[in-house]
PDB file of C-alpha atoms in Angstrom:
ATOM      1  CA  MET A   1     129.302  75.232 111.264  1.00 89.00           C
ATOM      2  CA  LYS A   2     131.604  77.169 113.579  1.00 95.00           C
ATOM      3  CA  ILE A   3     130.141  80.546 114.584  1.00 97.00           C
ATOM      4  CA  ILE A   4     132.043  82.874 116.874  1.00 98.00           C
ATOM      5  CA  GLY A   5     131.125  86.168 118.478  1.00 98.00           C
ATOM      6  CA  ILE A   6     133.679  88.916 119.067  1.00 98.00           C
ATOM      7  CA  ASP A   7     133.269  91.779 121.529  1.00 98.00           C
ATOM      8  CA  ILE A   8     135.908  94.437 120.858  1.00 97.00           C
ATOM      9  CA  GLY A   9     136.307  96.809 123.773  1.00 94.00           C
ATOM     10  CA  GLY A  10     138.769  99.563 124.456  1.00 91.00           C
ATOM     11  CA  ALA A  11     140.836  97.297 126.705  1.00 88.00           C
ATOM     12  CA  ASN A  12     139.665  93.722 126.148  1.00 92.00           C
ATOM     13  CA  THR A  13     138.647  91.706 123.112  1.00 96.00           C
ATOM     14  CA  LYS A  14     136.438  88.752 124.019  1.00 96.00           C
ATOM     15  CA  ILE A  15     135.751  85.669 121.923  1.00 97.00           C
ATOM     16  CA  ALA A  16     133.017  83.061 122.323  1.00 98.00           C
ATOM     17  CA  SER A  17     131.572  80.355 120.107  1.00 97.00           C
ATOM     18  CA  ALA A  18     127.845  79.781 119.816  1.00 95.00           C
ATOM     19  CA  ASP A  19     128.195  76.389 121.513  1.00 94.00           C
ATOM     20  CA  GLY A  20     130.170  77.875 124.417  1.00 93.00           C
ATOM     21  CA  GLU A  21     133.144  75.610 123.773  1.00 95.00           C
ATOM     22  CA  ILE A  22     135.458  78.489 122.811  1.00 97.00           C
ATOM     23  CA  ILE A  23     135.943  81.214 125.413  1.00 96.00           C
ATOM     24  CA  GLU A  24     138.862  83.630 125.119  1.00 95.00           C
ATOM     25  CA  LEU A  25     139.777  87.001 126.589  1.00 93.00           C
ATOM     26  CA  HIS A  26     142.600  89.026 125.051  1.00 93.00           C
ATOM     27  CA  TYR A  27     143.928  92.187 126.673  1.00 90.00           C
ATOM     28  CA  ILE A  28     144.363  94.526 123.681  1.00 93.00           C
ATOM     29  CA  PRO A  29     144.343  98.185 124.800  1.00 91.00           C
ATOM     30  CA  LEU A  30     143.343 100.196 121.753  1.00 93.00           C
ATOM     31  CA  TRP A  31     144.677 103.509 123.080  1.00 89.00           C
ATOM     32  CA  LYS A  32     148.233 102.200 122.792  1.00 83.00           C
ATOM     33  CA  ASP A  33     150.090 101.121 119.671  1.00 73.00           C
ATOM     34  CA  THR A  34     147.389  98.515 119.338  1.00 82.00           C
ATOM     35  CA  THR A  35     147.935  94.988 118.122  1.00 92.00           C
ATOM     36  CA  LEU A  36     144.248  94.546 117.243  1.00 95.00           C
ATOM     37  CA  PRO A  37     144.739  93.942 113.478  1.00 96.00           C
ATOM     38  CA  THR A  38     147.488  91.340 113.967  1.00 96.00           C
ATOM     39  CA  SER A  39     145.748  89.780 116.973  1.00 96.00           C
ATOM     40  CA  LEU A  40     142.542  89.322 114.999  1.00 97.00           C
ATOM     41  CA  ARG A  41     144.474  87.731 112.139  1.00 97.00           C
ATOM     42  CA  ASP A  42     146.029  85.302 114.619  1.00 97.00           C
ATOM     43  CA  ILE A  43     142.585  84.500 116.047  1.00 96.00           C
ATOM     44  CA  ALA A  44     141.176  83.946 112.555  1.00 97.00           C
ATOM     45  CA  GLU A  45     144.041  81.604 111.660  1.00 97.00           C
ATOM     46  CA  GLU A  46     143.671  79.641 114.872  1.00 96.00           C
ATOM     47  CA  LEU A  47     139.865  79.331 115.033  1.00 96.00           C
ATOM     48  CA  LYS A  48     138.974  79.294 111.314  1.00 97.00           C
ATOM     49  CA  PRO A  49     135.300  80.212 111.840  1.00 97.00           C
ATOM     50  CA  ASP A  50     132.598  79.908 109.192  1.00 96.00           C
ATOM     51  CA  LYS A  51     130.731  82.988 110.423  1.00 97.00           C
ATOM     52  CA  VAL A  52     131.640  85.900 112.702  1.00 98.00           C
ATOM     53  CA  SER A  53     129.271  88.153 114.650  1.00 98.00           C
ATOM     54  CA  VAL A  54     130.785  91.357 116.048  1.00 98.00           C
ATOM     55  CA  VAL A  55     129.886  93.896 118.719  1.00 98.00           C
ATOM     56  CA  MET A  56     132.072  96.779 119.811  1.00 96.00           C
ATOM     57  CA  THR A  57     132.676  99.445 122.449  1.00 94.00           C
ATOM     58  CA  GLY A  58     136.299 100.247 121.625  1.00 94.00           C
ATOM     59  CA  GLU A  59     135.410 103.101 119.274  1.00 95.00           C
ATOM     60  CA  LEU A  60     135.412 105.432 122.317  1.00 93.00           C
ATOM     61  CA  ALA A  61     139.156 104.931 122.934  1.00 92.00           C
ATOM     62  CA  ASP A  62     140.864 108.316 123.009  1.00 91.00           C
ATOM     63  CA  CYS A  63     143.337 107.394 120.281  1.00 91.00           C
ATOM     64  CA  PHE A  64     140.473 108.031 117.842  1.00 93.00           C
ATOM     65  CA  GLU A  65     139.449 111.566 116.861  1.00 94.00           C
ATOM     66  CA  ASP A  66     135.784 110.566 117.094  1.00 95.00           C
ATOM     67  CA  LYS A  67     133.587 107.459 117.179  1.00 95.00           C
ATOM     68  CA  ASP A  68     133.352 107.298 113.379  1.00 95.00           C
ATOM     69  CA  LYS A  69     137.134 106.910 113.162  1.00 95.00           C
ATOM     70  CA  GLY A  70     137.050 104.224 115.855  1.00 95.00           C
ATOM     71  CA  ILE A  71     134.260 102.252 114.185  1.00 96.00           C
ATOM     72  CA  ASP A  72     136.066 102.431 110.845  1.00 96.00           C
ATOM     73  CA  PHE A  73     139.336 101.163 112.370  1.00 96.00           C
ATOM     74  CA  ILE A  74     137.637  98.266 114.156  1.00 96.00           C
ATOM     75  CA  MET A  75     135.621  97.218 111.115  1.00 96.00           C
ATOM     76  CA  ARG A  76     138.668  97.326 108.820  1.00 96.00           C
ATOM     77  CA  SER A  77     140.643  95.270 111.363  1.00 97.00           C
ATOM     78  CA  VAL A  78     137.920  92.615 111.519  1.00 97.00           C
ATOM     79  CA  ASN A  79     137.113  92.513 107.810  1.00 97.00           C
ATOM     80  CA  ASP A  80     140.782  92.217 106.856  1.00 97.00           C
ATOM     81  CA  ALA A  81     141.346  89.398 109.353  1.00 97.00           C
ATOM     82  CA  PHE A  82     138.452  87.052 108.581  1.00 97.00           C
ATOM     83  CA  ASP A  83     137.880  85.369 105.232  1.00 96.00           C
ATOM     84  CA  CYS A  84     134.265  84.450 105.958  1.00 96.00           C
ATOM     85  CA  GLU A  85     130.862  86.039 106.518  1.00 96.00           C
ATOM     86  CA  VAL A  86     131.088  88.874 109.068  1.00 97.00           C
ATOM     87  CA  LYS A  87     128.094  90.741 110.491  1.00 97.00           C
ATOM     88  CA  TYR A  88     127.855  93.550 113.046  1.00 97.00           C
ATOM     89  CA  ILE A  89     125.173  93.989 115.703  1.00 97.00           C
ATOM     90  CA  ASP A  90     123.839  97.502 116.312  1.00 96.00           C
ATOM     91  CA  ASN A  91     122.299  99.187 119.345  1.00 95.00           C
ATOM     92  CA  SER A  92     118.880  97.671 118.599  1.00 94.00           C
ATOM     93  CA  GLY A  93     120.364  94.194 119.016  1.00 95.00           C
ATOM     94  CA  ARG A  94     119.901  93.487 115.301  1.00 95.00           C
ATOM     95  CA  PHE A  95     122.382  92.949 112.504  1.00 96.00           C
ATOM     96  CA  HIS A  96     123.427  96.188 110.853  1.00 94.00           C
ATOM     97  CA  GLU A  97     121.991  96.840 107.408  1.00 87.00           C
ATOM     98  CA  ASP A  98     124.230  98.278 104.692  1.00 81.00           C
ATOM     99  CA  SER A  99     121.901 101.273 104.404  1.00 74.00           C
ATOM    100  CA  GLY A 100     122.024 101.930 108.150  1.00 80.00           C
ATOM    101  CA  ASN A 101     123.933 104.500 110.167  1.00 91.00           C
ATOM    102  CA  LEU A 102     127.360 103.188 111.209  1.00 93.00           C
ATOM    103  CA  ARG A 103     127.039 105.175 114.443  1.00 94.00           C
ATOM    104  CA  ASP A 104     124.417 102.619 115.507  1.00 95.00           C
ATOM    105  CA  LEU A 105     127.275 100.126 115.960  1.00 96.00           C
ATOM    106  CA  ALA A 106     128.901 102.232 118.685  1.00 95.00           C
ATOM    107  CA  ALA A 107     128.841 100.727 122.193  1.00 94.00           C
ATOM    108  CA  ALA A 108     126.329  98.056 121.201  1.00 94.00           C
ATOM    109  CA  ASN A 109     127.654  94.995 123.027  1.00 95.00           C
ATOM    110  CA  TRP A 110     124.994  95.315 125.745  1.00 96.00           C
ATOM    111  CA  ALA A 111     122.273  95.297 123.059  1.00 97.00           C
ATOM    112  CA  ALA A 112     123.315  91.809 121.912  1.00 97.00           C
ATOM    113  CA  SER A 113     123.287  90.578 125.504  1.00 97.00           C
ATOM    114  CA  SER A 114     119.886  92.175 126.133  1.00 97.00           C
ATOM    115  CA  ARG A 115     118.371  90.528 123.079  1.00 97.00           C
ATOM    116  CA  LEU A 116     119.426  87.071 124.260  1.00 97.00           C
ATOM    117  CA  ILE A 117     118.362  87.756 127.845  1.00 98.00           C
ATOM    118  CA  GLY A 118     115.013  89.096 126.655  1.00 97.00           C
ATOM    119  CA  SER A 119     114.302  85.955 124.633  1.00 95.00           C
ATOM    120  CA  GLU A 120     115.541  83.513 127.282  1.00 95.00           C
ATOM    121  CA  ILE A 121     114.530  85.172 130.561  1.00 96.00           C
ATOM    122  CA  GLY A 122     111.985  87.874 129.708  1.00 96.00           C
ATOM    123  CA  ASP A 123     111.296  91.130 131.512  1.00 97.00           C
ATOM    124  CA  CYS A 124     114.110  92.106 133.860  1.00 98.00           C
ATOM    125  CA  ILE A 125     116.993  94.471 134.420  1.00 98.00           C
ATOM    126  CA  PHE A 126     120.072  93.030 132.751  1.00 98.00           C
ATOM    127  CA  VAL A 127     123.147  94.025 134.768  1.00 98.00           C
ATOM    128  CA  ASP A 128     126.617  93.267 133.433  1.00 98.00           C
ATOM    129  CA  VAL A 129     129.596  94.357 135.539  1.00 98.00           C
ATOM    130  CA  GLY A 130     132.777  93.910 133.540  1.00 95.00           C
ATOM    131  CA  SER A 131     136.356  95.018 133.989  1.00 94.00           C
ATOM    132  CA  THR A 132     135.625  98.695 133.281  1.00 94.00           C
ATOM    133  CA  THR A 133     131.903  99.478 133.238  1.00 95.00           C
ATOM    134  CA  SER A 134     128.518  98.371 134.529  1.00 97.00           C
ATOM    135  CA  ASP A 135     125.515  98.127 132.184  1.00 97.00           C
ATOM    136  CA  ILE A 136     122.047  98.385 133.743  1.00 98.00           C
ATOM    137  CA  ILE A 137     119.594  97.619 130.945  1.00 98.00           C
ATOM    138  CA  PRO A 138     115.794  97.513 131.317  1.00 98.00           C
ATOM    139  CA  ILE A 139     114.136  94.797 129.226  1.00 98.00           C
ATOM    140  CA  LYS A 140     110.378  94.809 128.666  1.00 97.00           C
ATOM    141  CA  ASN A 141     108.341  92.576 126.356  1.00 95.00           C
ATOM    142  CA  GLY A 142     111.551  90.831 125.322  1.00 92.00           C
ATOM    143  CA  LYS A 143     113.291  94.019 124.087  1.00 95.00           C
ATOM    144  CA  HIS A 144     115.553  96.554 125.723  1.00 97.00           C
ATOM    145  CA  VAL A 145     114.144 100.016 126.384  1.00 97.00           C
ATOM    146  CA  ALA A 146     117.491 101.641 127.175  1.00 97.00           C
ATOM    147  CA  GLY A 147     119.118 104.721 125.697  1.00 96.00           C
ATOM    148  CA  LEU A 148     120.912 104.080 122.419  1.00 95.00           C
ATOM    149  CA  THR A 149     124.240 105.782 123.232  1.00 94.00           C
ATOM    150  CA  ASP A 150     126.617 105.697 126.181  1.00 94.00           C
ATOM    151  CA  PHE A 151     125.902 109.404 126.701  1.00 95.00           C
ATOM    152  CA  SER A 152     122.145 108.858 126.985  1.00 96.00           C
ATOM    153  CA  ARG A 153     122.588 105.783 129.172  1.00 96.00           C
ATOM    154  CA  LEU A 154     124.845 107.679 131.585  1.00 96.00           C
ATOM    155  CA  VAL A 155     122.121 110.306 131.934  1.00 96.00           C
ATOM    156  CA  ARG A 156     119.493 107.586 132.585  1.00 97.00           C
ATOM    157  CA  SER A 157     121.596 105.605 135.150  1.00 97.00           C
ATOM    158  CA  GLU A 158     121.781 102.716 132.660  1.00 98.00           C
ATOM    159  CA  LEU A 159     125.567 102.964 132.519  1.00 97.00           C
ATOM    160  CA  PHE A 160     127.846 103.240 135.543  1.00 93.00           C
ATOM    161  CA  TYR A 161     131.478 103.787 134.598  1.00 93.00           C
ATOM    162  CA  ALA A 162     133.101 101.500 137.136  1.00 96.00           C
ATOM    163  CA  GLY A 163     134.081  97.854 136.895  1.00 97.00           C
ATOM    164  CA  THR A 164     135.802  95.006 138.668  1.00 97.00           C
ATOM    165  CA  LEU A 165     139.372  95.576 137.485  1.00 97.00           C
ATOM    166  CA  ARG A 166     140.329  98.865 135.856  1.00 96.00           C
ATOM    167  CA  THR A 167     138.529 101.527 137.898  1.00 97.00           C
ATOM    168  CA  ASN A 168     140.685 104.120 139.638  1.00 97.00           C
ATOM    169  CA  LEU A 169     139.840 104.126 143.348  1.00 97.00           C
ATOM    170  CA  ALA A 170     139.952 107.932 143.285  1.00 95.00           C
ATOM    171  CA  TYR A 171     136.773 107.766 141.170  1.00 95.00           C
ATOM    172  CA  LEU A 172     134.869 105.765 143.763  1.00 96.00           C
ATOM    173  CA  LEU A 173     136.101 107.256 147.036  1.00 95.00           C
ATOM    174  CA  GLU A 174     136.738 110.695 148.469  1.00 94.00           C
ATOM    175  CA  LYS A 175     137.739 109.472 151.937  1.00 96.00           C
ATOM    176  CA  VAL A 176     138.429 106.172 153.698  1.00 97.00           C
ATOM    177  CA  ASN A 177     138.324 105.305 157.351  1.00 96.00           C
ATOM    178  CA  VAL A 178     141.683 104.292 158.877  1.00 96.00           C
ATOM    179  CA  ALA A 179     142.903 103.861 162.461  1.00 94.00           C
ATOM    180  CA  ASP A 180     143.506 107.592 162.889  1.00 93.00           C
ATOM    181  CA  GLY A 181     140.099 108.597 161.495  1.00 95.00           C
ATOM    182  CA  ASP A 182     138.684 109.607 158.130  1.00 96.00           C
ATOM    183  CA  CYS A 183     141.434 110.167 155.573  1.00 97.00           C
ATOM    184  CA  HIS A 184     141.233 111.922 152.205  1.00 97.00           C
ATOM    185  CA  ILE A 185     142.628 109.825 149.375  1.00 96.00           C
ATOM    186  CA  ALA A 186     145.090 110.889 146.701  1.00 96.00           C
ATOM    187  CA  SER A 187     143.626 111.781 143.321  1.00 95.00           C
ATOM    188  CA  GLU A 188     146.201 109.705 141.445  1.00 96.00           C
ATOM    189  CA  LEU A 189     146.102 106.390 139.642  1.00 97.00           C
ATOM    190  CA  PHE A 190     147.761 104.554 142.526  1.00 98.00           C
ATOM    191  CA  SER A 191     145.396 101.586 142.707  1.00 98.00           C
ATOM    192  CA  THR A 192     142.406 100.082 140.922  1.00 98.00           C
ATOM    193  CA  THR A 193     139.413  97.973 141.925  1.00 98.00           C
ATOM    194  CA  ALA A 194     141.322  94.831 140.904  1.00 98.00           C
ATOM    195  CA  ASP A 195     143.622  95.334 143.918  1.00 98.00           C
ATOM    196  CA  ALA A 196     140.689  95.538 146.313  1.00 98.00           C
ATOM    197  CA  TYR A 197     138.899  92.475 144.939  1.00 98.00           C
ATOM    198  CA  LEU A 198     142.098  90.445 144.756  1.00 98.00           C
ATOM    199  CA  LEU A 199     142.791  91.199 148.420  1.00 98.00           C
ATOM    200  CA  LEU A 200     139.194  90.387 149.378  1.00 98.00           C
ATOM    201  CA  GLU A 201     139.436  87.134 147.349  1.00 98.00           C
ATOM    202  CA  ASP A 202     136.501  88.080 145.147  1.00 98.00           C
ATOM    203  CA  ILE A 203     138.734  87.480 142.113  1.00 96.00           C
ATOM    204  CA  PRO A 204     141.711  85.126 141.776  1.00 95.00           C
ATOM    205  CA  GLU A 205     145.042  86.356 140.476  1.00 95.00           C
ATOM    206  CA  GLU A 206     144.489  84.764 137.047  1.00 93.00           C
ATOM    207  CA  LEU A 207     141.455  87.031 136.473  1.00 94.00           C
ATOM    208  CA  TYR A 208     143.527  90.141 137.202  1.00 95.00           C
ATOM    209  CA  THR A 209     144.014  90.523 133.460  1.00 92.00           C
ATOM    210  CA  CYS A 210     144.593  94.270 133.161  1.00 92.00           C
ATOM    211  CA  GLU A 211     147.788  96.191 133.805  1.00 93.00           C
ATOM    212  CA  THR A 212     148.519  97.209 137.381  1.00 97.00           C
ATOM    213  CA  ALA A 213     148.596 100.890 138.311  1.00 96.00           C
ATOM    214  CA  ASP A 214     152.334 100.826 139.047  1.00 96.00           C
ATOM    215  CA  GLY A 215     153.397  98.211 136.503  1.00 95.00           C
ATOM    216  CA  ALA A 216     154.402  95.851 139.321  1.00 97.00           C
ATOM    217  CA  GLY A 217     153.131  92.373 140.146  1.00 97.00           C
ATOM    218  CA  LYS A 218     149.695  90.985 140.952  1.00 97.00           C
ATOM    219  CA  SER A 219     150.301  89.248 144.274  1.00 97.00           C
ATOM    220  CA  LYS A 220     148.337  90.201 147.373  1.00 97.00           C
ATOM    221  CA  THR A 221     151.427  91.974 148.723  1.00 97.00           C
ATOM    222  CA  ASP A 222     151.669  94.029 145.527  1.00 98.00           C
ATOM    223  CA  ALA A 223     147.975  94.877 145.802  1.00 98.00           C
ATOM    224  CA  MET A 224     148.377  95.914 149.451  1.00 98.00           C
ATOM    225  CA  ARG A 225     151.268  98.193 148.541  1.00 98.00           C
ATOM    226  CA  ARG A 226     149.144  99.938 145.909  1.00 98.00           C
ATOM    227  CA  LEU A 227     146.161 100.248 148.251  1.00 98.00           C
ATOM    228  CA  ALA A 228     148.391 101.821 150.921  1.00 98.00           C
ATOM    229  CA  ARG A 229     149.572 104.367 148.375  1.00 98.00           C
ATOM    230  CA  VAL A 230     145.976 105.588 147.956  1.00 97.00           C
ATOM    231  CA  VAL A 231     146.381 107.277 151.374  1.00 97.00           C
ATOM    232  CA  CYS A 232     149.984 108.275 150.569  1.00 97.00           C
ATOM    233  CA  ALA A 233     151.392 105.537 152.808  1.00 97.00           C
ATOM    234  CA  ASP A 234     153.527 102.457 152.400  1.00 96.00           C
ATOM    235  CA  LEU A 235     153.549  99.111 154.178  1.00 97.00           C
ATOM    236  CA  THR A 236     155.669 100.475 157.043  1.00 96.00           C
ATOM    237  CA  GLU A 237     153.116 103.209 157.854  1.00 96.00           C
ATOM    238  CA  ILE A 238     149.765 101.422 157.737  1.00 96.00           C
ATOM    239  CA  SER A 239     148.703  98.031 159.064  1.00 96.00           C
ATOM    240  CA  ALA A 240     147.480  95.073 157.032  1.00 97.00           C
ATOM    241  CA  ASP A 241     144.121  95.305 158.821  1.00 97.00           C
ATOM    242  CA  GLU A 242     143.749  98.946 157.751  1.00 97.00           C
ATOM    243  CA  ILE A 243     144.566  98.082 154.139  1.00 98.00           C
ATOM    244  CA  TYR A 244     142.022  95.255 154.207  1.00 98.00           C
ATOM    245  CA  HIS A 245     139.485  97.722 155.605  1.00 97.00           C
ATOM    246  CA  ILE A 246     140.213 100.119 152.717  1.00 98.00           C
ATOM    247  CA  ALA A 247     139.464  97.284 150.277  1.00 98.00           C
ATOM    248  CA  GLN A 248     136.181  96.597 152.086  1.00 98.00           C
ATOM    249  CA  GLN A 249     135.225 100.266 151.776  1.00 98.00           C
ATOM    250  CA  VAL A 250     135.920 100.137 148.036  1.00 98.00           C
ATOM    251  CA  LYS A 251     133.506  97.232 147.680  1.00 98.00           C
ATOM    252  CA  GLU A 252     130.887  98.850 149.889  1.00 98.00           C
ATOM    253  CA  ARG A 253     130.994 102.038 147.832  1.00 98.00           C
ATOM    254  CA  GLN A 254     130.776 100.237 144.501  1.00 98.00           C
ATOM    255  CA  VAL A 255     127.860  98.066 145.623  1.00 98.00           C
ATOM    256  CA  SER A 256     126.119 101.167 146.992  1.00 97.00           C
ATOM    257  CA  ILE A 257     126.440 103.132 143.735  1.00 97.00           C
ATOM    258  CA  LEU A 258     125.423 100.080 141.699  1.00 97.00           C
ATOM    259  CA  SER A 259     122.360  99.569 143.931  1.00 98.00           C
ATOM    260  CA  GLN A 260     121.346 103.204 143.492  1.00 97.00           C
ATOM    261  CA  ALA A 261     121.600 102.981 139.699  1.00 97.00           C
ATOM    262  CA  ILE A 262     119.607  99.733 139.588  1.00 98.00           C
ATOM    263  CA  SER A 263     116.972 101.293 141.848  1.00 98.00           C
ATOM    264  CA  VAL A 264     116.563 104.287 139.504  1.00 98.00           C
ATOM    265  CA  VAL A 265     116.148 102.023 136.464  1.00 98.00           C
ATOM    266  CA  ALA A 266     113.815  99.669 138.352  1.00 98.00           C
ATOM    267  CA  GLU A 267     111.494 102.452 139.522  1.00 97.00           C
ATOM    268  CA  LYS A 268     111.354 104.105 136.114  1.00 97.00           C
ATOM    269  CA  ASN A 269     110.507 100.847 134.308  1.00 97.00           C
ATOM    270  CA  GLY A 270     108.478  98.969 136.913  1.00 97.00           C
ATOM    271  CA  LEU A 271     110.916  96.055 137.139  1.00 97.00           C
ATOM    272  CA  ASP A 272     112.093  94.123 140.194  1.00 95.00           C
ATOM    273  CA  ARG A 273     114.048  91.210 138.731  1.00 97.00           C
ATOM    274  CA  ILE A 274     117.729  91.179 137.744  1.00 98.00           C
ATOM    275  CA  ALA A 275     119.707  89.010 135.325  1.00 98.00           C
ATOM    276  CA  SER A 276     123.386  89.272 136.291  1.00 98.00           C
ATOM    277  CA  ALA A 277     126.473  88.743 134.161  1.00 98.00           C
ATOM    278  CA  GLY A 278     130.142  89.596 134.013  1.00 97.00           C
ATOM    279  CA  LEU A 279     133.260  89.334 136.089  1.00 96.00           C
ATOM    280  CA  GLY A 280     131.488  91.323 138.807  1.00 97.00           C
ATOM    281  CA  GLU A 281     128.473  89.058 139.335  1.00 98.00           C
ATOM    282  CA  PHE A 282     129.418  88.981 143.025  1.00 98.00           C
ATOM    283  CA  LEU A 283     128.764  92.742 143.220  1.00 98.00           C
ATOM    284  CA  ILE A 284     125.396  92.414 141.447  1.00 98.00           C
ATOM    285  CA  LYS A 285     124.276  89.633 143.776  1.00 97.00           C
ATOM    286  CA  GLU A 286     124.939  91.811 146.809  1.00 98.00           C
ATOM    287  CA  ALA A 287     123.167  94.781 145.224  1.00 98.00           C
ATOM    288  CA  ALA A 288     120.138  92.602 144.427  1.00 98.00           C
ATOM    289  CA  GLU A 289     119.990  91.336 148.010  1.00 97.00           C
ATOM    290  CA  ARG A 290     120.006  94.897 149.349  1.00 97.00           C
ATOM    291  CA  LEU A 291     117.175  95.854 147.012  1.00 97.00           C
ATOM    292  CA  GLY A 292     115.193  92.684 147.704  1.00 97.00           C
ATOM    293  CA  PHE A 293     115.178  91.771 143.993  1.00 98.00           C
ATOM    294  CA  GLU A 294     115.254  88.310 142.475  1.00 97.00           C
ATOM    295  CA  CYS A 295     118.615  87.730 140.776  1.00 98.00           C
ATOM    296  CA  ILE A 296     119.051  85.238 137.939  1.00 98.00           C
ATOM    297  CA  SER A 297     122.724  84.441 137.414  1.00 97.00           C
ATOM    298  CA  VAL A 298     124.050  84.061 133.881  1.00 97.00           C
ATOM    299  CA  ALA A 299     126.970  82.126 135.381  1.00 97.00           C
ATOM    300  CA  SER A 300     124.560  79.618 136.907  1.00 96.00           C
ATOM    301  CA  ARG A 301     122.523  79.305 133.717  1.00 95.00           C
ATOM    302  CA  TRP A 302     125.221  79.373 131.012  1.00 96.00           C
ATOM    303  CA  GLY A 303     128.446  78.885 132.984  1.00 96.00           C
ATOM    304  CA  ALA A 304     130.907  81.202 134.705  1.00 95.00           C
ATOM    305  CA  ASP A 305     133.213  81.412 131.675  1.00 95.00           C
ATOM    306  CA  VAL A 306     130.340  82.420 129.378  1.00 97.00           C
ATOM    307  CA  SER A 307     129.204  85.044 131.887  1.00 97.00           C
ATOM    308  CA  LYS A 308     132.589  86.794 131.709  1.00 95.00           C
ATOM    309  CA  VAL A 309     132.316  87.174 127.905  1.00 96.00           C
ATOM    310  CA  PHE A 310     128.534  87.296 127.613  1.00 97.00           C
ATOM    311  CA  PRO A 311     128.204  89.931 124.848  1.00 97.00           C
ATOM    312  CA  ALA A 312     130.487  87.848 122.600  1.00 98.00           C
ATOM    313  CA  TYR A 313     128.496  84.704 123.385  1.00 98.00           C
ATOM    314  CA  ALA A 314     125.198  86.511 122.779  1.00 97.00           C
ATOM    315  CA  ALA A 315     126.463  87.802 119.429  1.00 98.00           C
ATOM    316  CA  ALA A 316     127.377  84.264 118.363  1.00 98.00           C
ATOM    317  CA  LYS A 317     124.041  82.825 119.549  1.00 97.00           C
ATOM    318  CA  ILE A 318     122.040  85.489 117.714  1.00 97.00           C
ATOM    319  CA  MET A 319     123.853  84.646 114.479  1.00 96.00           C
ATOM    320  CA  GLU A 320     123.359  80.906 115.050  1.00 95.00           C
ATOM    321  CA  ASP A 321     119.652  81.317 115.800  1.00 92.00           C
ATOM    322  CA  GLU A 322     119.096  83.419 112.672  1.00 90.00           C
ATOM    323  CA  ALA A 323     121.028  80.929 110.539  1.00 86.00           C
ATOM    324  CA  ASN A 324     118.938  78.073 111.912  1.00 85.00           C
ATOM    325  CA  ALA A 325     115.699  80.003 111.356  1.00 79.00           C
ATOM    326  CA  SER A 326     116.565  80.819 107.742  1.00 74.00           C
ATOM    327  CA  GLY A 327     117.525  77.170 107.133  1.00 67.00           C
ATOM    328  CA  LYS A 328     114.050  76.036 108.166  1.00 63.00           C
ATOM    329  CA  GLU A 329     112.276  78.404 105.784  1.00 54.00           C
TER     330      GLU A 329
END
């Protein structure tokens, strides 16, 4: 039986099979004239799954009037595409019941991940740094004890709205240090975290899957040009060493904020162990070292490809485990 999990975000749709053999990442920005319905039909035709388990975060995209409209669009897109059993995981990490509140499906991908981590690893802080956001989820007695909405998790430091690729540097930094001293940065979308991590070789070019800030290429030279623009300069006005130093300051700031958020969650819940996942595992590892916490890598345990699409993989595994359990009854 082929079971796949689908994680539908505002920018990326991730696919994983329960056996880990299928791993796909599709850049499908929902806020544009989205191709989600046709893309899902293509995926269904290509993979021909027997069962599909779905989590979502894309309902927050600003093309939707509210989350209800976003959830409805995503569910219709999935249900129309797949001619098989489809189930949705809610913010408790369980499959949604027909009598339940559809709002419970909003931003629930972390809940699927937390359920699998809780059963496999136990008490810990599950930290997933993706392309856009960072989830910091306390797990106790095998279950998450996090807020149930993005709003509540932001208040509780369980959600940090910065990631490895798509984050505007103007969100992270107010000033950077350059040869002439401390320099204010421009509050424009001139460069994103992907440029910094590409230049620092924390990500390869093939993982730079989002659009660039200027619509230009994804070479290191392109990234340097965008990073220079953050201080209203170009490559004739600022040295390569200074641009590299700007990238280092981006990383330092992101690790610092991530460490602070993890520390708040750790102190509140009495936890000192991290399970790390996502494209930004390298950031989590550094944060864990600063805090003196044990860090269990999802990439090491399940594979680097699975780590990058972990909510989709967790969704598939949860469905497989429940199917196996019901078959033994």
